[in-house]
Amino acid sequence: MSGELRLAVLASGRGSNLRAILARRDAGTLPVEVALVASDKPDCGAVATARERGIGVFARRPDSFPDRASFDAALLDAVVGVQPDVIVCAGYMRLLGADAVRRARGRMINIHPSLLPAYPGLRTHARALADGAVEHGASVHVVTPDLDAGPVLAQARVAVDMNDTPATLAEKVLAREHPLLCAVLAALARGDIVLAADAPPRWRGAPLAHPLQLGADNTLQERPG
Ligand code: GRF
């Protein structure tokens, strides 16, 4: 597509990725509209940001639903109801069931704090340090029913220092997550990246062979070689 991208954002936490999107939108550098913020944590920072900004909110506690599937169904009803072009999981910490993922097929992306396929799941920074990794980073990938396993669209890499702790590494990665996620959204808005329910992601007209890499200038680049 080309033009303004209509987004639904799923978040459970402080919401810095959401605020990064909104800041670039406000600055006129990212052509998106956030139509809905959906959350399983009504008191989280992302929901507070959405309310301050007058953005539509779905925020319900999962334990107020009879089971996982009915919570997911209500959340997806709200999300699909705003007719988003793209559904962005930005720190949404609850597993989505396969039915929910199917309803969002081909238009849901997630930002994950590791260089996937390394370190899916939780505690990525601590695990990278424990392994002595020299490089770490973040990935934006298409959501499929398997956790953190969908096609990777783009990555940002950071060097691990000897003195890094999980907290310092998380901070360094987060600083690159924001431009990474926004660069992917900009590429989707321009039509450089195209997602489809039944086909692999495309980059500038061809199937995406390798994850794109975020350059120092915060643009997406094809991986050399
Ligand atoms: C980020 O590190 C993201 O990669 C992970 O959860 C965190 C969300 O941060 N999935 P925020 O809520 O956007 O500040």
mmCIF file of C-alpha atoms and ligand atoms in Angstrom:
data_model
loop_
_atom_site.group_PDB
_atom_site.id
_atom_site.type_symbol
_atom_site.label_atom_id
_atom_site.label_comp_id
_atom_site.label_asym_id
_atom_site.label_seq_id
_atom_site.Cartn_x
_atom_site.Cartn_y
_atom_site.Cartn_z
ATOM 1 C CA MET A 1 0.000 0.000 0.000
ATOM 2 C CA SER A 2 1.027 3.598 -0.265
ATOM 3 C CA GLY A 3 -0.339 6.340 1.973
ATOM 4 C CA GLU A 4 -1.356 6.485 5.603
ATOM 5 C CA LEU A 5 -1.190 3.173 7.430
ATOM 6 C CA ARG A 6 -3.976 2.432 9.883
ATOM 7 C CA LEU A 7 -2.619 0.642 12.951
ATOM 8 C CA ALA A 8 -3.898 -1.281 15.922
ATOM 9 C CA VAL A 9 -1.207 -1.612 18.598
ATOM 10 C CA LEU A 10 -1.179 -4.430 21.173
ATOM 11 C CA ALA A 11 0.830 -3.670 24.297
ATOM 12 C CA SER A 12 1.111 -4.791 27.916
ATOM 13 C CA GLY A 13 3.850 -2.569 29.282
ATOM 14 C CA ARG A 14 5.352 0.869 29.551
ATOM 15 C CA GLY A 15 4.569 1.712 25.908
ATOM 16 C CA SER A 16 7.808 3.282 24.722
ATOM 17 C CA ASN A 17 7.443 1.728 21.265
ATOM 18 C CA LEU A 18 3.916 3.141 21.007
ATOM 19 C CA ARG A 19 5.190 6.593 22.002
ATOM 20 C CA ALA A 20 8.003 6.336 19.450
ATOM 21 C CA ILE A 21 5.409 5.704 16.733
ATOM 22 C CA LEU A 22 3.251 8.607 17.912
ATOM 23 C CA ALA A 23 6.222 10.988 18.168
ATOM 24 C CA ARG A 24 7.214 10.325 14.571
ATOM 25 C CA ARG A 25 3.633 10.642 13.447
ATOM 26 C CA ASP A 26 3.413 14.013 15.226
ATOM 27 C CA ALA A 27 6.667 15.126 13.613
ATOM 28 C CA GLY A 28 5.236 14.277 10.207
ATOM 29 C CA THR A 29 7.884 11.648 9.490
ATOM 30 C CA LEU A 30 5.717 8.518 9.758
ATOM 31 C CA PRO A 31 2.400 8.359 7.880
ATOM 32 C CA VAL A 32 0.375 6.261 10.320
ATOM 33 C CA GLU A 33 -2.785 6.564 12.326
ATOM 34 C CA VAL A 34 -3.096 4.595 15.568
ATOM 35 C CA ALA A 35 -6.762 3.608 15.576
ATOM 36 C CA LEU A 36 -6.700 1.393 18.673
ATOM 37 C CA VAL A 37 -4.467 0.312 21.539
ATOM 38 C CA ALA A 38 -5.437 -3.116 22.865
ATOM 39 C CA SER A 39 -4.096 -4.525 26.106
ATOM 40 C CA ASP A 40 -4.423 -7.272 28.696
ATOM 41 C CA LYS A 41 -3.139 -4.814 31.342
ATOM 42 C CA PRO A 42 -5.592 -1.951 31.876
ATOM 43 C CA ASP A 43 -3.119 -0.082 34.120
ATOM 44 C CA CYS A 44 -0.104 -0.207 31.832
ATOM 45 C CA GLY A 45 1.778 2.767 30.435
ATOM 46 C CA ALA A 46 0.721 2.072 26.866
ATOM 47 C CA VAL A 47 -2.966 2.301 27.815
ATOM 48 C CA ALA A 48 -2.315 5.521 29.755
ATOM 49 C CA THR A 49 -0.640 7.010 26.676
ATOM 50 C CA ALA A 50 -3.551 5.973 24.476
ATOM 51 C CA ARG A 51 -6.086 7.539 26.838
ATOM 52 C CA GLU A 52 -4.090 10.788 27.067
ATOM 53 C CA ARG A 53 -4.029 10.960 23.294
ATOM 54 C CA GLY A 54 -7.714 10.157 22.800
ATOM 55 C CA ILE A 55 -6.887 6.910 20.991
ATOM 56 C CA GLY A 56 -9.485 4.133 21.174
ATOM 57 C CA VAL A 57 -8.688 1.544 23.836
ATOM 58 C CA PHE A 58 -9.550 -2.082 24.460
ATOM 59 C CA ALA A 59 -8.129 -2.882 27.896
ATOM 60 C CA ARG A 60 -9.560 -5.798 29.822
ATOM 61 C CA ARG A 61 -8.153 -8.206 32.350
ATOM 62 C CA PRO A 62 -8.046 -11.752 30.966
ATOM 63 C CA ASP A 63 -9.292 -13.130 34.294
ATOM 64 C CA SER A 64 -12.597 -11.362 33.743
ATOM 65 C CA PHE A 65 -13.220 -13.789 30.849
ATOM 66 C CA PRO A 66 -14.185 -17.453 31.197
ATOM 67 C CA ASP A 67 -11.156 -18.701 29.284
ATOM 68 C CA ARG A 68 -8.206 -17.746 27.116
ATOM 69 C CA ALA A 69 -10.085 -18.186 23.854
ATOM 70 C CA SER A 70 -12.874 -15.802 24.825
ATOM 71 C CA PHE A 71 -10.418 -13.099 25.894
ATOM 72 C CA ASP A 72 -8.525 -13.465 22.615
ATOM 73 C CA ALA A 73 -11.777 -13.380 20.656
ATOM 74 C CA ALA A 74 -12.917 -10.155 22.358
ATOM 75 C CA LEU A 75 -9.535 -8.545 21.781
ATOM 76 C CA LEU A 76 -9.498 -9.565 18.128
ATOM 77 C CA ASP A 77 -13.095 -8.359 17.680
ATOM 78 C CA ALA A 78 -11.986 -4.931 18.886
ATOM 79 C CA VAL A 79 -8.864 -4.973 16.727
ATOM 80 C CA VAL A 80 -10.534 -6.194 13.541
ATOM 81 C CA GLY A 81 -13.368 -3.749 14.231
ATOM 82 C CA VAL A 82 -11.110 -0.744 13.548
ATOM 83 C CA GLN A 83 -10.071 -2.270 10.212
ATOM 84 C CA PRO A 84 -6.321 -1.886 10.655
ATOM 85 C CA ASP A 85 -3.908 -2.311 7.772
ATOM 86 C CA VAL A 86 -1.322 -3.578 10.238
ATOM 87 C CA ILE A 87 -1.572 -4.921 13.795
ATOM 88 C CA VAL A 88 1.582 -4.163 15.780
ATOM 89 C CA CYS A 89 2.504 -6.172 18.868
ATOM 90 C CA ALA A 90 4.759 -3.776 20.764
ATOM 91 C CA GLY A 91 5.467 -5.414 24.082
ATOM 92 C CA TYR A 92 2.279 -7.481 24.142
ATOM 93 C CA MET A 93 3.293 -10.071 26.698
ATOM 94 C CA ARG A 94 0.407 -12.517 26.488
ATOM 95 C CA LEU A 95 0.474 -15.479 24.126
ATOM 96 C CA LEU A 96 -2.144 -15.197 21.413
ATOM 97 C CA GLY A 97 -3.980 -18.408 20.567
ATOM 98 C CA ALA A 98 -3.857 -19.862 17.068
ATOM 99 C CA ASP A 99 -7.423 -18.722 16.279
ATOM 100 C CA ALA A 100 -6.555 -15.117 17.106
ATOM 101 C CA VAL A 101 -3.386 -15.264 15.024
ATOM 102 C CA ARG A 102 -5.357 -16.743 12.129
ATOM 103 C CA ARG A 103 -7.779 -13.805 12.209
ATOM 104 C CA ALA A 104 -4.830 -11.439 11.929
ATOM 105 C CA ARG A 105 -2.957 -13.517 9.373
ATOM 106 C CA GLY A 106 -0.623 -11.597 7.137
ATOM 107 C CA ARG A 107 -1.086 -8.293 8.890
ATOM 108 C CA MET A 108 0.288 -8.782 12.400
ATOM 109 C CA ILE A 109 3.899 -7.966 13.269
ATOM 110 C CA ASN A 110 5.831 -8.161 16.543
ATOM 111 C CA ILE A 111 8.944 -6.475 17.855
ATOM 112 C CA HIS A 112 11.156 -8.858 19.784
ATOM 113 C CA PRO A 113 14.342 -7.979 21.669
ATOM 114 C CA SER A 114 16.783 -10.438 20.109
ATOM 115 C CA LEU A 115 18.297 -11.302 16.763
ATOM 116 C CA LEU A 116 15.830 -14.055 15.908
ATOM 117 C CA PRO A 117 16.009 -16.998 15.501
ATOM 118 C CA ALA A 118 18.307 -16.563 18.534
ATOM 119 C CA TYR A 119 16.516 -16.219 21.868
ATOM 120 C CA PRO A 120 12.789 -16.460 21.241
ATOM 121 C CA GLY A 121 10.712 -16.036 24.408
ATOM 122 C CA LEU A 122 11.648 -14.163 27.574
ATOM 123 C CA ARG A 123 14.830 -12.901 29.307
ATOM 124 C CA THR A 124 16.589 -12.458 25.981
ATOM 125 C CA HIS A 125 19.244 -10.035 27.249
ATOM 126 C CA ALA A 126 20.288 -12.196 30.195
ATOM 127 C CA ARG A 127 20.432 -15.272 27.970
ATOM 128 C CA ALA A 128 22.593 -13.509 25.363
ATOM 129 C CA LEU A 129 25.008 -12.375 28.093
ATOM 130 C CA ALA A 130 25.132 -15.826 29.675
ATOM 131 C CA ASP A 131 26.114 -17.246 26.285
ATOM 132 C CA GLY A 132 28.875 -14.684 25.829
ATOM 133 C CA ALA A 133 27.210 -13.275 22.693
ATOM 134 C CA VAL A 134 29.219 -10.459 21.101
ATOM 135 C CA GLU A 135 26.213 -9.159 19.211
ATOM 136 C CA HIS A 136 22.581 -8.782 20.185
ATOM 137 C CA GLY A 137 19.665 -6.719 18.959
ATOM 138 C CA ALA A 138 16.015 -6.626 18.000
ATOM 139 C CA SER A 139 13.856 -8.129 15.274
ATOM 140 C CA VAL A 140 10.523 -7.243 13.725
ATOM 141 C CA HIS A 141 8.782 -10.364 12.470
ATOM 142 C CA VAL A 142 5.446 -11.490 11.101
ATOM 143 C CA VAL A 143 3.342 -13.177 13.785
ATOM 144 C CA THR A 144 2.486 -16.828 13.169
ATOM 145 C CA PRO A 145 0.985 -19.295 15.668
ATOM 146 C CA ASP A 146 4.466 -20.395 16.826
ATOM 147 C CA LEU A 147 6.097 -18.075 19.371
ATOM 148 C CA ASP A 148 8.559 -15.583 17.820
ATOM 149 C CA ALA A 149 8.976 -17.871 14.809
ATOM 150 C CA GLY A 150 7.372 -15.999 11.884
ATOM 151 C CA PRO A 151 9.375 -14.545 8.989
ATOM 152 C CA VAL A 152 11.793 -11.857 10.176
ATOM 153 C CA LEU A 153 11.347 -8.591 8.281
ATOM 154 C CA ALA A 154 14.134 -6.502 9.765
ATOM 155 C CA GLN A 155 16.729 -6.381 12.520
ATOM 156 C CA ALA A 156 18.833 -3.858 14.410
ATOM 157 C CA ARG A 157 22.160 -5.033 15.793
ATOM 158 C CA VAL A 158 24.065 -3.776 18.816
ATOM 159 C CA ALA A 159 27.520 -4.753 20.060
ATOM 160 C CA VAL A 160 27.659 -6.377 23.483
ATOM 161 C CA ASP A 161 30.272 -4.814 25.788
ATOM 162 C CA MET A 162 32.176 -6.754 28.404
ATOM 163 C CA ASN A 163 30.610 -4.641 31.130
ATOM 164 C CA ASP A 164 27.019 -4.986 29.943
ATOM 165 C CA THR A 165 24.391 -6.186 32.369
ATOM 166 C CA PRO A 166 20.915 -7.321 31.296
ATOM 167 C CA ALA A 167 19.700 -3.809 32.181
ATOM 168 C CA THR A 168 22.314 -1.889 30.167
ATOM 169 C CA LEU A 169 21.912 -4.240 27.227
ATOM 170 C CA ALA A 170 18.125 -3.873 27.334
ATOM 171 C CA GLU A 171 18.529 -0.101 27.274
ATOM 172 C CA LYS A 172 20.861 -0.205 24.261
ATOM 173 C CA VAL A 173 18.549 -2.567 22.381
ATOM 174 C CA LEU A 174 15.452 -0.522 23.208
ATOM 175 C CA ALA A 175 17.094 2.586 21.773
ATOM 176 C CA ARG A 176 17.368 0.722 18.449
ATOM 177 C CA GLU A 177 13.924 -0.903 18.687
ATOM 178 C CA HIS A 178 12.161 2.406 18.241
ATOM 179 C CA PRO A 179 13.793 3.392 14.927
ATOM 180 C CA LEU A 180 13.613 -0.246 13.759
ATOM 181 C CA LEU A 181 9.882 -0.578 14.298
ATOM 182 C CA CYS A 182 9.209 2.840 12.800
ATOM 183 C CA ALA A 183 11.376 2.086 9.747
ATOM 184 C CA VAL A 184 9.391 -1.110 9.128
ATOM 185 C CA LEU A 185 6.099 0.779 9.457
ATOM 186 C CA ALA A 186 7.346 3.454 7.054
ATOM 187 C CA ALA A 187 8.343 0.738 4.556
ATOM 188 C CA LEU A 188 4.889 -0.835 4.875
ATOM 189 C CA ALA A 189 3.263 2.557 4.324
ATOM 190 C CA ARG A 190 5.363 3.162 1.206
ATOM 191 C CA GLY A 191 4.635 -0.308 -0.119
ATOM 192 C CA ASP A 192 8.308 -1.312 0.001
ATOM 193 C CA ILE A 193 7.352 -4.157 2.341
ATOM 194 C CA VAL A 194 4.185 -6.050 1.430
ATOM 195 C CA LEU A 195 2.600 -8.651 3.702
ATOM 196 C CA ALA A 196 0.064 -11.245 2.607
ATOM 197 C CA ALA A 197 -1.949 -13.900 4.406
ATOM 198 C CA ASP A 198 -0.914 -16.698 2.104
ATOM 199 C CA ALA A 199 2.516 -15.711 0.777
ATOM 200 C CA PRO A 200 5.929 -14.788 2.163
ATOM 201 C CA PRO A 201 6.689 -11.111 2.798
ATOM 202 C CA ARG A 202 7.929 -9.119 -0.186
ATOM 203 C CA TRP A 203 10.490 -6.326 -0.353
ATOM 204 C CA ARG A 204 10.406 -4.040 -3.383
ATOM 205 C CA GLY A 205 8.545 -6.568 -5.476
ATOM 206 C CA ALA A 206 10.476 -9.748 -4.677
ATOM 207 C CA PRO A 207 10.229 -12.264 -1.850
ATOM 208 C CA LEU A 208 12.317 -11.079 1.101
ATOM 209 C CA ALA A 209 15.343 -13.375 1.148
ATOM 210 C CA HIS A 210 17.066 -12.138 4.345
ATOM 211 C CA PRO A 211 15.981 -9.846 7.155
ATOM 212 C CA LEU A 212 16.602 -6.191 6.300
ATOM 213 C CA GLN A 213 19.143 -4.447 8.507
ATOM 214 C CA LEU A 214 18.690 -1.092 10.206
ATOM 215 C CA GLY A 215 21.582 1.154 9.206
ATOM 216 C CA ALA A 216 23.211 3.837 11.327
ATOM 217 C CA ASP A 217 21.049 6.342 9.414
ATOM 218 C CA ASN A 218 17.932 4.459 10.578
ATOM 219 C CA THR A 219 16.993 3.286 7.090
ATOM 220 C CA LEU A 220 16.446 -0.336 6.131
ATOM 221 C CA GLN A 221 19.143 -1.911 4.022
ATOM 222 C CA GLU A 222 19.413 -5.205 2.238
ATOM 223 C CA ARG A 223 21.861 -7.498 3.866
ATOM 224 C CA PRO A 224 25.063 -7.637 1.862
ATOM 225 C CA GLY A 225 25.871 -10.978 0.207
HETATM 226 C C1 GRF B 1 10.358 -4.234 24.140
HETATM 227 O O1 GRF B 1 11.635 -4.580 24.567
HETATM 228 C C2 GRF B 1 9.876 -5.194 23.097
HETATM 229 O O2 GRF B 1 10.882 -5.656 22.255
HETATM 230 C C3 GRF B 1 9.373 -6.326 23.935
HETATM 231 O O3 GRF B 1 8.752 -5.690 25.013
HETATM 232 C C4 GRF B 1 9.330 -4.412 25.216
HETATM 233 C C5 GRF B 1 8.245 -3.392 25.120
HETATM 234 O O4 GRF B 1 8.683 -2.138 25.522
HETATM 235 N N1 GRF B 1 8.539 -7.220 23.179
HETATM 236 P P1 GRF B 1 7.661 -0.912 25.501
HETATM 237 O O5 GRF B 1 6.437 -1.311 26.304
HETATM 238 O O6 GRF B 1 7.335 -0.589 24.084
HETATM 239 O O7 GRF B 1 8.401 0.202 26.192
#
